[in-house]
Each structure stands twice: as C-alpha cells, then as structure tokens.
Amino acid sequence: MAKKVLMVVTNHTTISDDHKTGLWLEEFAVPYLVFKEKGYDVKVTSIEGGEVALDPNSIEERAEWKEAEEELKNTTKLTKEDADGFDAIFLPGGHGTMFDFPDNATLQHVLQRFAEKGKVIGSVCHGPAGLVNATYADGTPIVKGKKVSAFTDDEEREMQLDEHMPFLLETKLREKGANFDDAEKWADHSVKDGNLVTGQNPQSSKSTAEKVVEALED
C-alpha cells in the first residue's frame, strides 16, 4: 500500500496594506515532488479551500513544478476527517501561515490526532506556525522537549517583516518548550526528532521532505 501524505497550505494573502503574501511555492512544490517520486498518495488541502495564492516573491517558472502548481488551483478545505487515513502530514510555509495556522481549530484537531497516534508530522520555514498551539490531548505542547527548527528570528528581522508578524516563530517555539535548533541564516537545515520533522527556511525544503520520507520508511 502506498503511503498517504496530507499537505496543508495557507490561504492568507496579506501582511500589510502594501505587502502581499501567501504560500511559498518552493516549500510546497519541492516536498510535493519528493513525495510523488516515492510513489506516495498526496492530498493537498488548505485552511479555507479553493485556489491558493502564492507569495509573489516565491513565484518561479520551473517546468518541474507545474504539476505541483496545478494542485493549488482548487484545493479541498481541511476537515476534521483528515485526521484519519494518512501516514504523515506536511505543512509548507509562506508568511501566510503565521496568520491562519496557529488558531485554526481544524488544523489543531488534526495535528493533535497525528501526534497522539505517533504519526509523522513535517513542516518547513513558517509552516511550524501550525505547531505553536498544537498539543497532545492532555494539553502538553507537541514541540515540548523536541528538537525543532523553523524560520529564525534573525531571518525574519533581515526580511524586515518582524514588526508585521503576530509573533516571532523561533521565540514562540522556544516559549512552548521546543529545543530550537538552527544553522546560519539561509542555510539548508532540517532536523528529525522521532516523528517530528522541521526545516529552517525555503532552502531546507528538500532535506525536510527527505527526512519525512526517512521517518515514514523507518
């Protein structure tokens, strides 16, 4: 039986009046292709469903990404039923995730079920925004005591978007008890702690997806 991977992407499109955001294309397309090349079944969902907007700064014309981009034309809305029937969940980033991932009750329910069942949870860059409020049934943060990476506070400041964010991701993960693990700014860096896999930035998209595969094949 082919492994099944649930991908959840953002629908949020604005940071401020003059700054558009959305899904960061590389962080979706590269892992999508890694999973498809392994023969996995991939279901692409989003917080609201429908067409997914890309962060304008992430748009690249790459022939090999076309199949992945097609999946974003009309996504299904994430539902609580998506908590079952998958072997792994993967959360790509983009600044949009900072706004619609942390407090989405459906995503939090799905993540809790994955964590309770010991299934693979992967995310990259700002995708771990979905993990900051995710807990086990007893209220323990799923990142507590885990080695976790994500977009760093230094990277956010370099982008000059820190003041527009609802919180700083690295800081928030540390507050939740994560053992935050980072490399130099913009370096490819991903970590696997049991069935939790996280990557630092867009450059880490492939290595993060490969560690998810590793966790699934263990």
mmCIF file of C-alpha atoms in Angstrom:
data_model
loop_
_atom_site.group_PDB
_atom_site.id
_atom_site.type_symbol
_atom_site.label_atom_id
_atom_site.label_comp_id
_atom_site.label_asym_id
_atom_site.label_seq_id
_atom_site.Cartn_x
_atom_site.Cartn_y
_atom_site.Cartn_z
ATOM 1 C CA MET A 1 0.000 0.000 0.000
ATOM 2 C CA ALA A 2 1.273 3.450 -0.920
ATOM 3 C CA LYS A 3 1.908 5.782 1.995
ATOM 4 C CA LYS A 4 -0.523 8.693 2.211
ATOM 5 C CA VAL A 5 0.615 12.240 2.908
ATOM 6 C CA LEU A 6 -1.689 15.125 3.802
ATOM 7 C CA MET A 7 -0.344 18.544 2.815
ATOM 8 C CA VAL A 8 -1.954 21.623 4.365
ATOM 9 C CA VAL A 9 -1.272 25.094 2.969
ATOM 10 C CA THR A 10 -2.206 28.659 3.882
ATOM 11 C CA ASN A 11 -4.915 30.817 2.298
ATOM 12 C CA HIS A 12 -3.845 34.083 3.965
ATOM 13 C CA THR A 13 -2.709 36.699 1.456
ATOM 14 C CA THR A 14 -1.797 39.959 3.185
ATOM 15 C CA ILE A 15 0.814 41.044 5.729
ATOM 16 C CA SER A 16 0.041 44.765 5.474
ATOM 17 C CA ASP A 17 -1.757 47.025 3.006
ATOM 18 C CA ASP A 18 1.264 47.168 0.739
ATOM 19 C CA HIS A 19 2.689 43.697 1.324
ATOM 20 C CA LYS A 20 1.099 40.610 -0.200
ATOM 21 C CA THR A 21 1.927 37.119 0.971
ATOM 22 C CA GLY A 22 0.631 33.565 0.608
ATOM 23 C CA LEU A 23 2.125 30.119 0.209
ATOM 24 C CA TRP A 24 5.871 29.997 -0.533
ATOM 25 C CA LEU A 25 5.965 27.958 -3.730
ATOM 26 C CA GLU A 26 9.283 26.135 -3.283
ATOM 27 C CA GLU A 27 8.263 24.910 0.169
ATOM 28 C CA PHE A 28 5.229 23.230 -1.359
ATOM 29 C CA ALA A 29 6.436 22.156 -4.810
ATOM 30 C CA VAL A 30 9.737 20.577 -3.769
ATOM 31 C CA PRO A 31 8.306 18.371 -0.973
ATOM 32 C CA TYR A 32 5.296 17.521 -3.156
ATOM 33 C CA LEU A 33 7.643 16.180 -5.822
ATOM 34 C CA VAL A 34 9.756 14.290 -3.269
ATOM 35 C CA PHE A 35 6.610 12.528 -2.016
ATOM 36 C CA LYS A 36 5.270 11.816 -5.521
ATOM 37 C CA GLU A 37 8.616 10.417 -6.643
ATOM 38 C CA LYS A 38 8.423 7.953 -3.742
ATOM 39 C CA GLY A 39 5.041 6.824 -5.072
ATOM 40 C CA TYR A 40 3.105 8.297 -2.145
ATOM 41 C CA ASP A 41 -0.532 9.382 -2.436
ATOM 42 C CA VAL A 42 -0.622 13.112 -1.724
ATOM 43 C CA LYS A 43 -3.763 15.036 -0.779
ATOM 44 C CA VAL A 44 -3.427 18.818 -0.935
ATOM 45 C CA THR A 45 -5.711 20.781 1.364
ATOM 46 C CA SER A 46 -5.852 24.378 2.547
ATOM 47 C CA ILE A 47 -7.371 26.171 5.508
ATOM 48 C CA GLU A 48 -10.259 27.645 3.509
ATOM 49 C CA GLY A 49 -10.196 25.516 0.355
ATOM 50 C CA GLY A 50 -10.234 26.821 -3.210
ATOM 51 C CA GLU A 51 -7.416 28.448 -5.137
ATOM 52 C CA VAL A 52 -4.239 29.069 -3.147
ATOM 53 C CA ALA A 53 -2.414 32.365 -3.581
ATOM 54 C CA LEU A 54 1.370 32.277 -3.828
ATOM 55 C CA ASP A 55 3.677 34.774 -2.175
ATOM 56 C CA PRO A 56 4.632 36.993 -5.158
ATOM 57 C CA ASN A 57 8.316 36.784 -4.153
ATOM 58 C CA SER A 58 8.260 32.997 -4.411
ATOM 59 C CA ILE A 59 6.930 32.626 -7.940
ATOM 60 C CA GLU A 60 9.416 30.934 -10.252
ATOM 61 C CA GLU A 61 8.814 29.491 -13.689
ATOM 62 C CA ARG A 62 10.041 25.929 -13.329
ATOM 63 C CA ALA A 63 8.711 23.241 -15.630
ATOM 64 C CA GLU A 64 9.174 20.562 -12.986
ATOM 65 C CA TRP A 65 6.926 22.463 -10.548
ATOM 66 C CA LYS A 66 3.955 22.658 -12.933
ATOM 67 C CA GLU A 67 2.262 19.506 -11.621
ATOM 68 C CA ALA A 68 2.514 20.781 -8.058
ATOM 69 C CA GLU A 69 1.137 24.195 -9.042
ATOM 70 C CA GLU A 70 -1.866 22.552 -10.707
ATOM 71 C CA GLU A 71 -2.782 21.095 -7.307
ATOM 72 C CA LEU A 72 -3.182 24.647 -5.955
ATOM 73 C CA LYS A 73 -5.851 25.719 -8.478
ATOM 74 C CA ASN A 74 -8.693 24.193 -6.472
ATOM 75 C CA THR A 75 -7.734 22.711 -3.106
ATOM 76 C CA THR A 76 -10.134 20.956 -0.784
ATOM 77 C CA LYS A 77 -10.759 22.557 2.591
ATOM 78 C CA LEU A 78 -9.094 20.821 5.531
ATOM 79 C CA THR A 79 -11.660 18.972 7.658
ATOM 80 C CA LYS A 80 -11.535 17.035 10.927
ATOM 81 C CA GLU A 81 -11.971 13.849 8.898
ATOM 82 C CA ASP A 82 -8.457 14.461 7.539
ATOM 83 C CA ALA A 83 -7.155 13.421 10.979
ATOM 84 C CA ASP A 84 -7.544 9.806 9.834
ATOM 85 C CA GLY A 85 -6.318 7.800 6.879
ATOM 86 C CA PHE A 86 -2.896 9.413 6.410
ATOM 87 C CA ASP A 87 0.616 8.345 7.405
ATOM 88 C CA ALA A 88 2.092 11.858 7.519
ATOM 89 C CA ILE A 89 1.088 15.496 7.496
ATOM 90 C CA PHE A 90 3.263 18.214 5.948
ATOM 91 C CA LEU A 91 2.943 21.965 6.476
ATOM 92 C CA PRO A 92 4.760 24.146 3.923
ATOM 93 C CA GLY A 93 5.379 27.768 4.857
ATOM 94 C CA GLY A 94 4.968 31.237 3.499
ATOM 95 C CA HIS A 95 4.232 34.171 5.806
ATOM 96 C CA GLY A 96 0.511 33.494 5.360
ATOM 97 C CA THR A 97 0.795 30.545 7.749
ATOM 98 C CA MET A 98 1.642 32.918 10.611
ATOM 99 C CA PHE A 99 -1.910 34.250 10.387
ATOM 100 C CA ASP A 100 -4.173 31.300 9.597
ATOM 101 C CA PHE A 101 -2.376 28.242 11.029
ATOM 102 C CA PRO A 102 -1.898 28.881 14.785
ATOM 103 C CA ASP A 103 -5.539 29.352 15.807
ATOM 104 C CA ASN A 104 -7.313 27.197 13.239
ATOM 105 C CA ALA A 105 -9.333 24.692 15.276
ATOM 106 C CA THR A 106 -9.489 22.127 12.463
ATOM 107 C CA LEU A 107 -5.729 22.115 11.910
ATOM 108 C CA GLN A 108 -5.106 21.920 15.649
ATOM 109 C CA HIS A 109 -7.501 18.952 15.921
ATOM 110 C CA VAL A 110 -5.799 17.140 13.032
ATOM 111 C CA LEU A 111 -2.305 17.781 14.439
ATOM 112 C CA GLN A 112 -3.361 16.541 17.870
ATOM 113 C CA ARG A 113 -4.652 13.299 16.384
ATOM 114 C CA PHE A 114 -1.448 12.798 14.384
ATOM 115 C CA ALA A 115 0.644 13.444 17.490
ATOM 116 C CA GLU A 116 -1.468 11.157 19.698
ATOM 117 C CA LYS A 117 -1.116 8.327 17.182
ATOM 118 C CA GLY A 118 2.622 8.893 16.758
ATOM 119 C CA LYS A 119 2.275 9.664 13.058
ATOM 120 C CA VAL A 120 4.823 11.702 11.114
ATOM 121 C CA ILE A 121 4.443 15.487 11.309
ATOM 122 C CA GLY A 122 6.613 17.571 8.975
ATOM 123 C CA SER A 123 6.845 21.309 8.361
ATOM 124 C CA VAL A 124 9.254 23.834 6.916
ATOM 125 C CA CYS A 125 10.113 27.535 7.341
ATOM 126 C CA HIS A 126 6.938 29.292 8.587
ATOM 127 C CA GLY A 127 4.963 26.034 8.412
ATOM 128 C CA PRO A 128 5.820 25.319 12.075
ATOM 129 C CA ALA A 129 3.480 28.244 12.901
ATOM 130 C CA GLY A 130 0.914 25.442 12.835
ATOM 131 C CA LEU A 131 2.742 23.700 15.665
ATOM 132 C CA VAL A 132 2.937 26.547 18.176
ATOM 133 C CA ASN A 133 -0.523 25.856 19.642
ATOM 134 C CA ALA A 134 -0.669 22.136 18.826
ATOM 135 C CA THR A 135 -0.949 19.975 21.915
ATOM 136 C CA TYR A 136 -1.498 16.400 22.988
ATOM 137 C CA ALA A 137 -4.919 15.658 24.497
ATOM 138 C CA ASP A 138 -3.577 16.489 27.964
ATOM 139 C CA GLY A 139 -2.541 19.981 26.859
ATOM 140 C CA THR A 140 1.209 19.344 26.554
ATOM 141 C CA PRO A 141 2.665 21.189 23.521
ATOM 142 C CA ILE A 142 3.738 18.665 20.868
ATOM 143 C CA VAL A 143 7.022 20.565 20.442
ATOM 144 C CA LYS A 144 7.898 20.459 24.162
ATOM 145 C CA GLY A 145 11.299 18.842 24.676
ATOM 146 C CA LYS A 146 11.635 18.202 20.935
ATOM 147 C CA LYS A 147 14.422 19.358 18.674
ATOM 148 C CA VAL A 148 12.702 21.765 16.287
ATOM 149 C CA SER A 149 13.798 24.160 13.545
ATOM 150 C CA ALA A 150 11.879 26.903 11.727
ATOM 151 C CA PHE A 151 12.369 30.341 10.201
ATOM 152 C CA THR A 152 14.624 32.116 12.688
ATOM 153 C CA ASP A 153 14.083 35.469 14.358
ATOM 154 C CA ASP A 154 17.285 36.714 12.683
ATOM 155 C CA GLU A 155 15.990 35.698 9.246
ATOM 156 C CA GLU A 156 12.683 37.451 9.989
ATOM 157 C CA ARG A 157 14.486 40.630 11.011
ATOM 158 C CA GLU A 158 16.633 40.512 7.890
ATOM 159 C CA MET A 159 13.427 40.355 5.820
ATOM 160 C CA GLN A 160 12.270 43.419 7.833
ATOM 161 C CA LEU A 161 8.920 41.736 8.409
ATOM 162 C CA ASP A 162 9.323 41.070 12.131
ATOM 163 C CA GLU A 163 7.220 44.078 13.143
ATOM 164 C CA HIS A 164 4.354 42.901 10.925
ATOM 165 C CA MET A 165 4.192 39.388 12.349
ATOM 166 C CA PRO A 166 1.692 38.401 15.075
ATOM 167 C CA PHE A 167 4.673 36.789 16.862
ATOM 168 C CA LEU A 168 8.235 35.688 16.147
ATOM 169 C CA LEU A 169 8.214 31.990 15.303
ATOM 170 C CA GLU A 170 11.526 30.966 16.856
ATOM 171 C CA THR A 171 10.716 32.834 20.072
ATOM 172 C CA LYS A 172 7.237 31.281 20.283
ATOM 173 C CA LEU A 173 8.527 27.733 19.719
ATOM 174 C CA ARG A 174 11.103 28.254 22.465
ATOM 175 C CA GLU A 175 8.329 29.516 24.769
ATOM 176 C CA LYS A 176 6.429 26.288 24.106
ATOM 177 C CA GLY A 177 9.408 24.260 25.302
ATOM 178 C CA ALA A 178 10.983 23.318 21.967
ATOM 179 C CA ASN A 179 14.747 22.769 21.820
ATOM 180 C CA PHE A 180 15.218 25.187 18.934
ATOM 181 C CA ASP A 181 17.933 24.100 16.530
ATOM 182 C CA ASP A 182 19.172 26.409 13.786
ATOM 183 C CA ALA A 183 22.060 26.896 11.386
ATOM 184 C CA GLU A 184 23.383 30.047 9.741
ATOM 185 C CA LYS A 185 20.837 32.309 8.087
ATOM 186 C CA TRP A 186 19.560 30.919 4.772
ATOM 187 C CA ALA A 187 21.491 27.641 5.171
ATOM 188 C CA ASP A 188 19.810 24.322 4.352
ATOM 189 C CA HIS A 189 18.990 22.945 7.793
ATOM 190 C CA SER A 190 16.414 20.375 8.858
ATOM 191 C CA VAL A 191 16.021 18.197 11.925
ATOM 192 C CA LYS A 192 14.204 14.975 12.718
ATOM 193 C CA ASP A 193 13.264 14.192 16.315
ATOM 194 C CA GLY A 194 11.341 10.928 16.304
ATOM 195 C CA ASN A 195 8.348 11.501 14.045
ATOM 196 C CA LEU A 196 8.596 15.292 14.163
ATOM 197 C CA VAL A 197 10.490 16.787 11.215
ATOM 198 C CA THR A 198 11.116 20.508 10.756
ATOM 199 C CA GLY A 199 13.167 22.707 8.431
ATOM 200 C CA GLN A 200 14.528 26.219 8.822
ATOM 201 C CA ASN A 201 13.799 28.077 5.575
ATOM 202 C CA PRO A 202 12.956 27.674 1.860
ATOM 203 C CA GLN A 203 16.464 26.324 1.222
ATOM 204 C CA SER A 204 15.595 23.423 3.548
ATOM 205 C CA SER A 205 12.512 22.279 1.608
ATOM 206 C CA LYS A 206 14.101 19.214 0.034
ATOM 207 C CA SER A 207 16.056 17.984 3.042
ATOM 208 C CA THR A 208 12.971 18.361 5.253
ATOM 209 C CA ALA A 209 10.843 16.321 2.848
ATOM 210 C CA GLU A 210 13.575 13.678 2.618
ATOM 211 C CA LYS A 211 13.612 13.369 6.422
ATOM 212 C CA VAL A 212 9.815 12.901 6.346
ATOM 213 C CA VAL A 213 10.376 10.052 3.877
ATOM 214 C CA GLU A 214 13.032 8.653 6.199
ATOM 215 C CA ALA A 215 10.574 8.758 9.129
ATOM 216 C CA LEU A 216 7.878 7.075 7.029
ATOM 217 C CA GLU A 217 10.216 4.312 5.841
ATOM 218 C CA ASP A 218 11.682 3.557 9.279
#
